């Protein structure tokens, strides 16, 4: 226990330095901005800001990028409630009850509960990271290549199980990502693979390049299709009376608790993340409610639970990254990119060799959450006014920022061209209902998986049985197989779709 | 990306292919997998029990081929969504803007490139009003010229090469 206190003390010592406080604030504000504005996702923003972090010290860079991620979860809820537009995928379900509350003149309590729930979830998640960090790191140090390979397989299976829509298509996207990660030089022999003697491809496809193309440009093009000006009806009434009533508090307290627990668990699981967590928390809350008919008509529990869940998940998804070095979702995959830029290889070693970095980031999350709570409620008016910026002026700005951002990663025009090409690939994927998130995860895990697979096979002298003979690896693979079978069973598949359809309407 | 069948989607149309969206999606992935097979065919494979550089790419390409075929088969056999409409304007102008940026940033410098990229991207939406867009374009250009080279300290050249020399 005292160990944890020491760690957190060290972390807070790092996090309260003026520079880091400022960076934390900037991250949280940029995150809120991104969360408020529809049409720019967290992934694209983090990718866009990667080059900016070059000049910063590693701790500061990570603190800022983390701030963007959880800040976006906050900001998304504001627009969901006031405008009925989720600024962020994680807040889609918040629109259901949040906007209804706003229509009934109770926007204030809805915003307050969303913020309080998020803050509470953020606190719990911070403690959870501190608690689980050390033991998981010890476990991770015992992992051999076979275990790592099995764990990553499990992670990819989770990504498939939790993805929306067809299982087959989700698996195909992962394999597509794995295949893309093979482009470039082979790690062991240095042989050039599928690079067609193009010098720009010799180093492989940049992760930020693909992410920005598929999540940034493709998203813009898609929005242009739809004619993005539709339906921005602001609730014009002034937001008065932020304080929730006693009845509100009683109704939302258990929902916040349940949302936090569910979100924390789903965040840790590979393939999960904020979006899934908020959907799951809403559905769960509706299932166990005594009066489910209230949901969709302004039930405060329907705001409290998903908002707590997405914030908890946004933070706990750092656990697998920091302890095992495995990014559980696309945003964390970009964090790996940020760490690599600064010469840090995420994994158990970081926890031991650079404790100030890890604990500083964890402590900053708590501080960032506090900042968001204080900043966000008084600033609601400003954020809402930002929504009046019409999309036809906003999107060219995003195109310009993305282009400059990608160019400055390597000062390479070829990267920009590649991003444009992946924008079209992403557009095609959207049109064919393929989900891009698993692709990104596959692309990040590809080189890690190949390396560990090769090592495991080398150590076992080509015996594939090694994956089932080592107990830890066997357990992980068994879980993965069981999950896959469960999802593929048509009965359960139908149910799974119901869950999403229900929560989306 | 160049699906010949980029027609207006209507799910009710029942042809030989019952779910065109999945069918063409699967076919394209399978084609991509075959391409990857061809592209990695020059790489050495397994040597004894150790992997060669070509093993993993071919392994993944094989998997993708199987999955692509399976998806296409599902699209063939079961009713599914039709092809969605492809729009031309948005993708065209955004792509042109990005390509223009890539080709002009070195020779023309940050100021002209940023402004041109903004204006061309803006053409992607039919709702532009030119005066307004131009003003915002100038503002963004100025903002980028302060933010990236000065505040963030990234090496950018402002004006075209031929003007400097």
XYZ file of C-alpha atoms in Angstrom:
670
model
C 0.000 0.000 0.000
C 2.755 2.413 0.971
C 4.341 1.571 -2.351
C 1.306 2.932 -4.159
C 1.334 6.073 -2.055
C 4.994 6.558 -2.879
C 4.334 6.070 -6.563
C 1.477 8.531 -6.580
C 3.527 11.038 -4.594
C 6.296 10.756 -7.154
C 3.718 11.158 -9.911
C 2.130 14.257 -8.427
C 5.569 15.716 -7.899
C 6.167 15.409 -11.626
C 2.701 16.474 -12.685
C 2.451 19.707 -10.715
C 5.502 21.296 -12.301
C 4.350 24.473 -14.094
C 5.182 23.181 -17.581
C 3.341 19.943 -17.063
C 0.333 21.669 -15.532
C 0.180 23.945 -18.551
C 0.495 21.057 -20.986
C -2.172 19.149 -19.105
C -4.464 22.172 -19.375
C -3.753 22.587 -23.080
C -4.409 18.904 -23.695
C -7.658 18.981 -21.757
C -8.826 22.112 -23.568
C -7.902 20.856 -27.026
C -9.600 17.585 -26.153
C -12.765 19.376 -25.101
C -12.677 21.406 -28.299
C -12.327 18.266 -30.381
C -15.041 16.593 -28.389
C -17.377 19.517 -28.957
C -16.806 19.851 -32.689
C -18.382 17.060 -34.677
C -16.347 15.853 -37.612
C -12.958 15.710 -35.917
C -12.356 12.530 -33.973
C -9.925 11.889 -31.165
C -7.812 9.639 -33.345
C -7.326 12.233 -36.055
C -6.501 14.904 -33.484
C -3.908 12.851 -31.669
C -2.389 11.955 -35.039
C -2.437 15.616 -36.036
C -0.706 16.689 -32.849
C 1.996 13.996 -32.871
C 4.507 16.209 -34.685
C 3.798 19.023 -32.260
C 5.054 16.906 -29.387
C 8.513 16.581 -30.963
C 9.791 19.635 -29.191
C 8.343 18.722 -25.804
C 9.921 16.585 -23.102
C 8.508 13.030 -23.182
C 6.463 13.373 -19.983
C 4.911 16.611 -21.165
C 4.091 15.145 -24.568
C 2.324 12.140 -23.083
C 0.484 14.272 -20.532
C -0.856 16.467 -23.297
C -1.905 13.620 -25.571
C -3.615 11.822 -22.697
C -5.441 15.050 -21.886
C -6.821 15.183 -25.400
C -8.230 11.681 -25.079
C -10.134 12.113 -21.843
C -10.911 15.755 -22.550
C -12.735 14.681 -25.700
C -14.954 12.398 -23.656
C -16.005 15.438 -21.622
C -16.539 17.741 -24.548
C -18.568 15.192 -26.455
C -21.176 15.090 -23.729
C -21.751 18.854 -23.844
C -22.865 18.909 -27.452
C -24.788 15.681 -27.070
C -26.886 17.247 -24.364
C -27.325 20.746 -25.755
C -27.430 20.191 -29.490
C -28.291 16.534 -29.914
C -25.105 16.068 -31.925
C -22.539 13.756 -30.435
C -19.212 15.489 -30.952
C -17.478 12.220 -30.202
C -18.424 8.621 -30.916
C -18.301 7.862 -27.196
C -21.148 10.245 -26.480
C -23.653 8.956 -28.999
C -25.827 7.384 -26.337
C -25.733 10.494 -24.186
C -27.854 12.257 -26.788
C -30.746 9.900 -26.083
C -31.584 11.105 -22.616
C -29.329 14.122 -22.320
C -30.972 16.091 -25.098
C -34.417 15.174 -23.839
C -33.476 16.635 -20.482
C -32.255 19.800 -22.190
C -35.553 20.103 -24.036
C -37.333 19.886 -20.714
C -35.256 22.801 -19.503
C -32.984 20.630 -17.405
C -29.803 21.051 -19.418
C -28.000 22.340 -16.337
C -28.433 19.249 -14.176
C -27.674 17.005 -17.163
C -24.383 18.783 -17.794
C -23.539 18.799 -14.111
C -24.243 15.088 -13.677
C -22.232 14.272 -16.791
C -19.294 16.254 -15.427
C -19.552 14.878 -11.907
C -19.918 11.334 -13.196
C -16.920 11.772 -15.459
C -14.866 13.226 -12.642
C -15.768 10.440 -10.252
C -14.997 7.824 -12.898
C -11.722 9.561 -13.620
C -10.718 9.430 -9.950
C -11.559 5.748 -9.626
C -9.733 4.936 -12.854
C -6.639 6.803 -11.707
C -6.522 4.803 -8.476
C -7.158 1.624 -10.428
C -4.225 2.289 -12.730
C -2.028 2.899 -9.695
C -3.249 -0.308 -8.036
C -2.998 -2.596 -11.044
C 0.145 -1.115 -12.487
C 2.723 -2.808 -10.314
C 1.250 -6.354 -10.138
C 0.509 -6.464 -13.855
C 4.025 -5.336 -14.598
C 5.374 -8.205 -12.510
C 3.166 -10.612 -14.406
C 4.247 -9.128 -17.702
C 7.902 -9.696 -16.905
C 7.221 -13.431 -16.822
C 5.735 -13.360 -20.287
C 7.701 -15.097 -23.002
C 7.145 -14.668 -26.725
C 4.471 -17.366 -26.757
C 2.470 -15.601 -24.036
C 2.798 -12.259 -25.774
C 1.585 -13.710 -29.024
C -1.396 -15.339 -27.335
C -2.232 -12.167 -25.451
C -2.232 -10.147 -28.651
C -4.408 -12.757 -30.313
C -6.816 -12.377 -27.420
C -6.730 -8.622 -27.859
C -7.565 -8.875 -31.531
C -10.367 -11.319 -30.793
C -11.782 -8.823 -28.306
C -11.631 -6.151 -30.968
C -13.630 -8.439 -33.244
C -16.184 -9.403 -30.620
C -16.796 -5.814 -29.620
C -16.845 -4.395 -33.133
C -20.179 -3.531 -34.624
C -21.716 -5.550 -37.407
C -20.335 -8.584 -39.195
C -17.701 -10.635 -37.362
C -16.213 -11.811 -40.624
C -15.690 -8.265 -41.850
C -14.103 -7.213 -38.571
C -11.624 -10.107 -38.761
C -10.891 -9.217 -42.373
C -10.098 -5.651 -41.327
C -7.653 -6.875 -38.686
C -5.881 -9.109 -41.179
C -5.810 -6.232 -43.662
C -4.105 -4.164 -40.957
C -1.629 -6.956 -40.218
C -0.824 -7.167 -43.904
C -0.269 -3.404 -44.164
C 2.134 -3.561 -41.241
C 4.280 -6.030 -43.209
C 5.254 -3.390 -45.764
C 8.802 -2.182 -45.314
C 11.972 -3.767 -44.016
C 11.941 -7.110 -42.297
C 13.086 -6.683 -38.700
C 15.430 -9.656 -38.620
C 16.906 -9.907 -42.076
C 16.421 -6.364 -43.305
C 14.902 -7.673 -46.523
C 12.632 -5.178 -48.224
C 9.059 -6.449 -48.219
C 6.382 -5.338 -50.665
C 8.045 -1.952 -51.000
C 8.445 -2.104 -54.804
C 11.794 -0.304 -54.532
C 10.017 2.883 -53.555
C 12.398 4.500 -51.079
C 9.550 6.082 -49.091
C 8.100 2.634 -48.431
C 11.381 1.131 -47.264
C 10.659 2.152 -43.687
C 7.133 0.824 -43.834
C 3.833 2.636 -43.864
C 3.759 5.280 -41.173
C 1.183 4.589 -38.563
C 0.164 8.224 -38.285
C -0.132 8.349 -42.070
C -2.626 5.527 -42.215
C -4.524 6.727 -39.142
C -4.862 10.248 -40.450
C -5.959 9.075 -43.884
C -8.516 6.581 -42.677
C -9.834 8.553 -39.721
C -9.138 12.134 -40.774
C -9.622 12.545 -44.498
C -12.065 9.693 -44.977
C -14.265 11.118 -42.245
C -14.244 14.557 -43.878
C -15.130 13.151 -47.270
C -17.926 11.136 -45.725
C -19.301 14.174 -43.922
C -19.267 16.133 -47.175
C -21.379 13.404 -48.733
C -24.003 13.732 -46.102
C -24.150 17.496 -46.302
C -22.945 18.150 -42.802
C -25.009 21.250 -42.142
C -28.050 19.227 -41.258
C -29.884 19.551 -38.010
C -27.904 21.798 -35.759
C -30.675 23.005 -33.562
C -29.215 24.539 -30.503
C -31.178 24.631 -27.363
C -31.189 28.392 -27.250
C -32.481 28.778 -23.758
C -29.860 29.944 -21.357
C -28.530 27.175 -19.211
C -29.731 28.031 -15.772
C -29.436 26.195 -12.502
C -26.534 23.826 -12.812
C -27.309 22.176 -9.522
C -29.020 18.823 -9.791
C -31.906 18.259 -7.413
C -31.764 15.760 -4.587
C -33.867 13.322 -6.616
C -31.407 13.631 -9.497
C -28.516 12.794 -7.225
C -30.282 9.793 -5.744
C -31.177 8.494 -9.196
C -27.743 9.015 -10.675
C -25.417 7.888 -7.876
C -25.857 4.136 -8.426
C -25.778 4.699 -12.185
C -22.452 6.512 -11.899
C -21.059 3.683 -9.774
C -22.194 0.982 -12.193
C -21.010 2.988 -15.187
C -17.603 3.440 -13.615
C -17.171 -0.261 -12.865
C -18.324 -1.352 -16.316
C -16.243 1.299 -18.047
C -13.126 0.432 -16.074
C -13.397 -3.230 -16.999
C -14.130 -2.603 -20.682
C -11.297 -0.096 -20.861
C -8.722 -2.593 -19.634
C -9.846 -5.292 -22.040
C -8.009 -5.073 -25.316
C -10.218 -4.033 -28.178
C -12.502 -2.118 -25.858
C -12.442 1.554 -25.161
C -14.644 4.518 -24.518
C -17.188 3.962 -27.288
C -18.039 0.397 -26.373
C -18.113 1.284 -22.688
C -20.720 3.988 -23.083
C -22.972 1.781 -25.205
C -22.653 -1.096 -22.782
C -23.296 1.069 -19.719
C -26.436 2.575 -21.240
C -27.818 -0.795 -22.271
C -27.026 -2.281 -18.883
C -28.655 0.605 -17.060
C -31.772 0.257 -19.167
C -31.913 -3.505 -18.602
C -31.795 -3.325 -14.833
C -33.984 -0.255 -14.513
C -37.306 -0.668 -12.747
C -38.937 1.558 -15.324
C -37.118 1.149 -18.667
C -39.762 3.208 -20.457
C -38.276 6.328 -18.887
C -35.114 5.857 -20.932
C -35.064 8.021 -24.013
C -37.404 10.492 -22.349
C -34.891 12.222 -20.140
C -33.831 9.715 -17.497
C -30.848 11.110 -15.658
C -29.382 7.641 -15.163
C -29.147 7.447 -18.965
C -26.741 10.387 -18.861
C -24.828 9.466 -15.737
C -23.963 5.869 -16.601
C -22.531 6.234 -20.143
C -20.660 9.433 -19.312
C -18.989 7.801 -16.311
C -18.277 4.689 -18.334
C -16.617 6.389 -21.282
C -14.375 8.437 -19.051
C -13.394 5.451 -16.932
C -12.628 3.429 -20.046
C -10.629 6.234 -21.647
C -8.320 6.132 -18.656
C -8.105 2.451 -17.815
C -7.187 1.689 -21.415
C -3.773 3.039 -20.455
C -3.246 0.011 -18.196
C -2.447 -2.601 -20.873
C -0.336 -0.024 -22.704
C 1.770 0.906 -19.701
C 2.132 -2.532 -18.156
C 2.195 -4.896 -21.117
C 3.147 -2.566 -23.904
C 0.094 -3.613 -25.879
C -2.233 -0.868 -27.083
C -5.849 -1.921 -26.511
C -7.381 0.502 -29.002
C -6.564 2.881 -31.808
C -5.893 5.947 -29.663
C -3.521 3.986 -27.463
C -1.857 2.740 -30.630
C -1.109 6.361 -31.453
C 0.270 6.836 -27.961
C 2.732 4.067 -28.793
C 3.708 6.177 -31.775
C 4.223 9.191 -29.532
C 6.350 7.164 -27.133
C 8.421 5.721 -29.957
C 9.127 9.217 -31.252
C 10.678 9.963 -27.874
C 12.602 6.702 -27.839
C 10.447 5.012 -25.231
C 9.378 1.424 -25.818
C 6.116 0.939 -23.937
C 5.974 -2.113 -21.723
C 6.939 -3.406 -18.318
C 10.433 -1.967 -18.567
C 9.126 1.593 -18.730
C 7.334 1.134 -15.438
C 10.613 0.168 -13.775
C 13.140 2.295 -15.566
C 11.189 5.497 -15.950
C 8.725 5.563 -13.070
C 8.534 9.362 -13.157
C 7.169 9.190 -16.693
C 4.461 6.641 -15.960
C 3.342 7.952 -12.597
C 3.591 11.546 -13.732
C 1.164 10.770 -16.522
C -1.193 8.918 -14.181
C -1.203 11.758 -11.668
C -1.756 14.275 -14.426
C -4.906 12.435 -15.426
C -6.414 13.138 -12.053
C -5.354 16.777 -12.198
C -6.678 17.015 -15.739
C -10.032 15.669 -14.672
C -10.225 18.226 -11.902
C -9.362 20.973 -14.388
C -12.066 19.776 -16.735
C -14.639 19.817 -13.979
C -13.739 23.385 -13.069
C -13.273 24.695 -16.600
C -16.067 22.963 -18.346
C -19.168 23.957 -16.509
C -18.607 27.736 -16.610
C -17.375 27.534 -20.180
C -20.350 25.673 -21.587
C -21.557 28.822 -23.345
C -18.296 29.281 -25.234
C -18.192 25.684 -26.388
C -21.736 25.876 -27.653
C -21.009 29.060 -29.550
C -18.190 27.235 -31.311
C -20.743 24.931 -32.806
C -22.039 27.776 -34.921
C -18.859 27.579 -36.996
C -20.261 26.095 -40.173
C -18.761 22.849 -41.401
C -17.979 24.222 -44.844
C -15.456 26.540 -43.221
C -14.256 24.042 -40.655
C -13.330 21.153 -42.911
C -10.795 22.977 -45.129
C -9.031 24.030 -41.909
C -8.844 20.396 -40.825
C -7.488 19.406 -44.239
C -4.774 22.052 -43.961
C -3.821 21.140 -40.387
C -3.712 17.439 -41.182
C -1.521 18.048 -44.238
C 0.935 20.223 -42.344
C 0.927 17.781 -39.436
C 1.688 14.751 -41.567
C 4.283 16.596 -43.579
C 6.170 17.703 -40.509
C 6.452 14.191 -39.025
C 9.269 13.367 -41.470
C 9.371 16.466 -43.660
C 8.313 14.113 -46.407
C 5.830 15.112 -49.133
C 5.422 11.408 -49.918
C 3.761 10.906 -46.526
C 1.149 13.490 -47.450
C 0.399 11.736 -50.739
C 0.099 8.432 -48.907
C -2.321 9.961 -46.423
C -4.459 11.222 -49.269
C -4.503 7.739 -50.777
C -5.494 6.193 -47.472
C -8.251 8.768 -47.209
C -9.763 7.269 -50.351
C -9.212 3.740 -49.040
C -11.005 4.755 -45.844
C -13.868 6.250 -47.857
C -14.196 2.998 -49.737
C -14.151 1.027 -46.480
C -16.926 3.189 -45.040
C -18.992 2.721 -48.192
C -18.656 -1.027 -47.848
C -19.439 -0.971 -44.163
C -15.995 -2.096 -43.030
C -14.987 -0.720 -39.648
C -11.605 1.016 -39.763
C -10.724 0.763 -36.033
C -9.782 -2.952 -36.087
C -7.593 -2.258 -39.118
C -5.564 0.240 -37.147
C -5.213 -2.135 -34.216
C -4.043 -4.887 -36.551
C -1.538 -2.562 -38.089
C -0.005 -1.666 -34.728
C 0.072 -5.182 -33.401
C 1.331 -6.679 -36.671
C 5.079 -6.212 -36.165
C 4.846 -7.166 -32.471
C 2.906 -10.303 -33.302
C 5.254 -11.338 -36.046
C 8.305 -10.801 -33.882
C 6.910 -12.808 -30.979
C 5.585 -15.532 -33.237
C 8.980 -15.892 -34.858
C 10.763 -15.976 -31.525
C 8.338 -18.456 -30.030
C 8.743 -20.752 -33.031
C 12.497 -20.438 -32.897
C 12.632 -21.275 -29.196
C 10.286 -24.220 -29.577
C 12.189 -25.415 -32.645
C 9.209 -25.099 -34.933
C 6.740 -26.834 -32.672
C 3.350 -25.095 -32.847
C 2.297 -26.887 -29.684
C 4.283 -24.384 -27.633
C 1.279 -22.085 -27.552
C -0.879 -24.639 -25.779
C 1.819 -26.265 -23.669
C 2.718 -23.137 -21.757
C -0.103 -22.734 -19.244
C -0.513 -18.950 -19.382
C -0.507 -18.933 -23.146
C -2.954 -21.830 -23.262
C -5.399 -20.028 -20.965
C -5.254 -16.860 -23.041
C -5.825 -18.754 -26.269
C -8.665 -20.740 -24.717
C -10.403 -17.516 -23.708
C -9.887 -16.138 -27.202
C -11.277 -19.279 -28.828
C -14.254 -19.397 -26.488
C -15.086 -15.768 -27.193
C -14.860 -16.263 -30.912
C -17.084 -19.323 -30.828
C -19.638 -17.512 -28.699
C -19.760 -14.604 -31.107
C -19.954 -16.764 -34.163
C -22.898 -18.719 -32.842
C -25.701 -17.167 -34.840
C -28.077 -17.045 -31.907
C -25.777 -14.888 -29.866
C -24.818 -12.851 -32.856
C -28.372 -11.757 -33.357
C -28.538 -10.753 -29.723
C -25.341 -8.805 -30.009
C -26.708 -6.798 -32.876
C -29.877 -6.120 -30.957
C -27.848 -4.560 -28.192
C -26.316 -2.096 -30.578
C -29.401 -1.395 -32.611
C -31.339 -0.760 -29.465
C -28.839 1.654 -28.062
C -28.365 3.494 -31.293
C -31.951 4.373 -31.968
C -11.792 1.586 -55.054
C -12.722 1.427 -58.677
C -15.746 -0.742 -58.307
C -17.535 -0.638 -61.584
C -20.798 -1.033 -59.748
C -20.734 2.303 -57.945
C -24.363 2.855 -58.660
C -27.099 4.129 -56.440
C -27.734 1.508 -53.809
C -31.123 0.074 -53.364
C -31.489 -2.936 -51.150
C -34.701 -4.040 -52.803
C -33.078 -4.818 -56.120
C -32.683 -8.575 -56.340
C -30.218 -9.768 -58.879
C -27.850 -12.667 -58.997
C -25.801 -10.984 -56.280
C -27.977 -10.597 -53.244
C -25.733 -8.386 -51.154
C -23.639 -6.267 -53.535
C -22.015 -4.247 -50.729
C -20.492 -7.318 -49.125
C -19.861 -9.079 -52.410
C -17.741 -6.345 -53.948
C -16.083 -5.616 -50.625
C -15.018 -9.234 -50.312
C -13.893 -9.451 -53.929
C -11.728 -6.357 -53.528
C -10.101 -7.708 -50.370
C -9.432 -11.035 -52.047
C -7.868 -9.218 -55.004
C -5.735 -7.225 -52.609
C -4.599 -10.447 -50.938
C -3.598 -11.918 -54.302
C -1.678 -8.745 -55.047
C 0.142 -9.083 -51.708
C 0.962 -12.702 -52.582
C 2.469 -11.575 -55.830
C 4.327 -8.684 -54.188
C 5.885 -10.888 -51.528
C 6.593 -13.844 -53.797
C 10.264 -12.880 -54.164
C 10.908 -13.158 -50.435
C 12.399 -16.322 -48.946
C 10.041 -18.372 -46.801
C 10.611 -20.882 -44.031
C 14.103 -22.184 -43.486
C 13.746 -25.257 -41.313
C 11.755 -24.105 -38.346
C 12.693 -20.431 -38.546
C 10.598 -17.883 -40.336
C 11.904 -16.120 -43.382
C 10.974 -12.549 -44.245
C 8.273 -13.785 -46.593
C 6.516 -16.155 -44.202
C 4.371 -13.720 -42.247
C 3.274 -11.591 -45.220
C 2.172 -14.683 -47.110
C 0.488 -16.063 -43.996
C -1.553 -12.887 -43.574
C -2.231 -12.597 -47.296
C -3.538 -16.163 -47.281
C -5.822 -15.395 -44.363
C -7.106 -12.257 -46.059
C -7.756 -14.194 -49.247
C -9.865 -16.740 -47.367
C -11.763 -14.016 -45.508
C -12.339 -12.017 -48.683
C -13.766 -15.058 -50.416
C -15.940 -15.828 -47.413
C -17.297 -12.268 -47.318
C -17.942 -12.261 -51.053
C -19.676 -15.626 -50.713
C -21.928 -14.288 -47.948
C -22.732 -11.322 -50.152
C -23.615 -13.667 -52.973
C -25.856 -15.939 -50.962
C -27.599 -13.785 -48.384
C -29.655 -10.646 -48.752
C -27.663 -7.615 -47.784
C -27.233 -3.931 -48.317
C -26.820 -2.571 -51.824
C -23.892 -0.466 -52.907
C -23.912 2.991 -51.442
C -23.775 6.078 -53.556
C -20.347 7.445 -54.257
C -20.119 11.183 -54.427
C -17.596 12.857 -56.608
C -17.214 16.414 -55.444
C -16.023 15.954 -51.843
C -13.449 13.208 -52.414
C -12.166 14.888 -55.561
C -11.427 18.314 -54.125
C -10.111 17.068 -50.789
C -7.753 14.674 -52.564
C -6.625 17.363 -54.995
C -5.992 19.744 -52.092
C -3.884 17.141 -50.285
C -1.900 16.242 -53.390
C -1.357 19.900 -54.176
C 0.007 20.399 -50.679
C 2.421 17.496 -51.124
C 3.765 18.784 -54.418
C 4.000 22.483 -53.646
C 5.150 22.665 -50.028
C 8.812 22.305 -50.988
C 8.990 24.601 -54.041
C 6.348 27.189 -53.096
C 6.687 27.476 -49.325
C 4.180 27.512 -46.503
C 2.197 30.681 -47.233
C 1.065 29.991 -50.779
C 0.646 26.262 -50.216
C -1.518 26.612 -47.135
C -3.770 29.168 -48.774
C -4.135 27.211 -52.019
C -4.760 23.977 -50.139
C -7.475 25.660 -48.071
C -9.241 27.171 -51.062
C -9.222 23.991 -53.112
C -10.434 21.863 -50.238
C -13.198 24.420 -49.662
C -14.505 23.739 -53.174
C -15.480 20.282 -51.945
C -18.612 21.674 -50.376
C -21.314 23.300 -52.480
C -22.142 25.727 -49.684
C -19.108 27.976 -50.007
C -19.487 31.712 -50.213
C -16.310 32.977 -51.749
C -15.734 36.212 -49.877
C -16.241 34.532 -46.531
C -14.095 31.543 -47.459
C -11.277 33.741 -48.717
C -11.217 35.725 -45.482
C -11.110 32.556 -43.373
C -8.448 31.160 -45.718
C -6.222 34.180 -45.172
C -6.762 34.003 -41.421
C -5.895 30.295 -41.276
C -2.804 30.862 -43.412
C -1.634 33.574 -41.025
C -2.407 31.344 -38.037
C -0.440 28.413 -39.487
C 2.493 30.676 -40.314
C 2.712 31.728 -36.696
C 1.885 28.403 -35.048
C 4.081 25.926 -36.882
C 7.355 27.759 -37.568
C 7.415 30.045 -34.526
C 5.499 28.519 -31.618
C 6.295 24.916 -32.465
C 9.655 25.597 -34.026
C 9.188 23.342 -37.058
C 11.404 24.063 -40.036
C 9.229 25.632 -42.709
C 10.118 27.916 -45.513
C 7.656 30.736 -46.023
C 8.027 31.948 -49.593
C 8.690 30.273 -52.944
C 12.233 29.158 -53.667
C 12.610 31.332 -56.762
C 11.764 34.479 -54.812
C 14.380 33.831 -52.173
C 17.218 33.262 -54.577
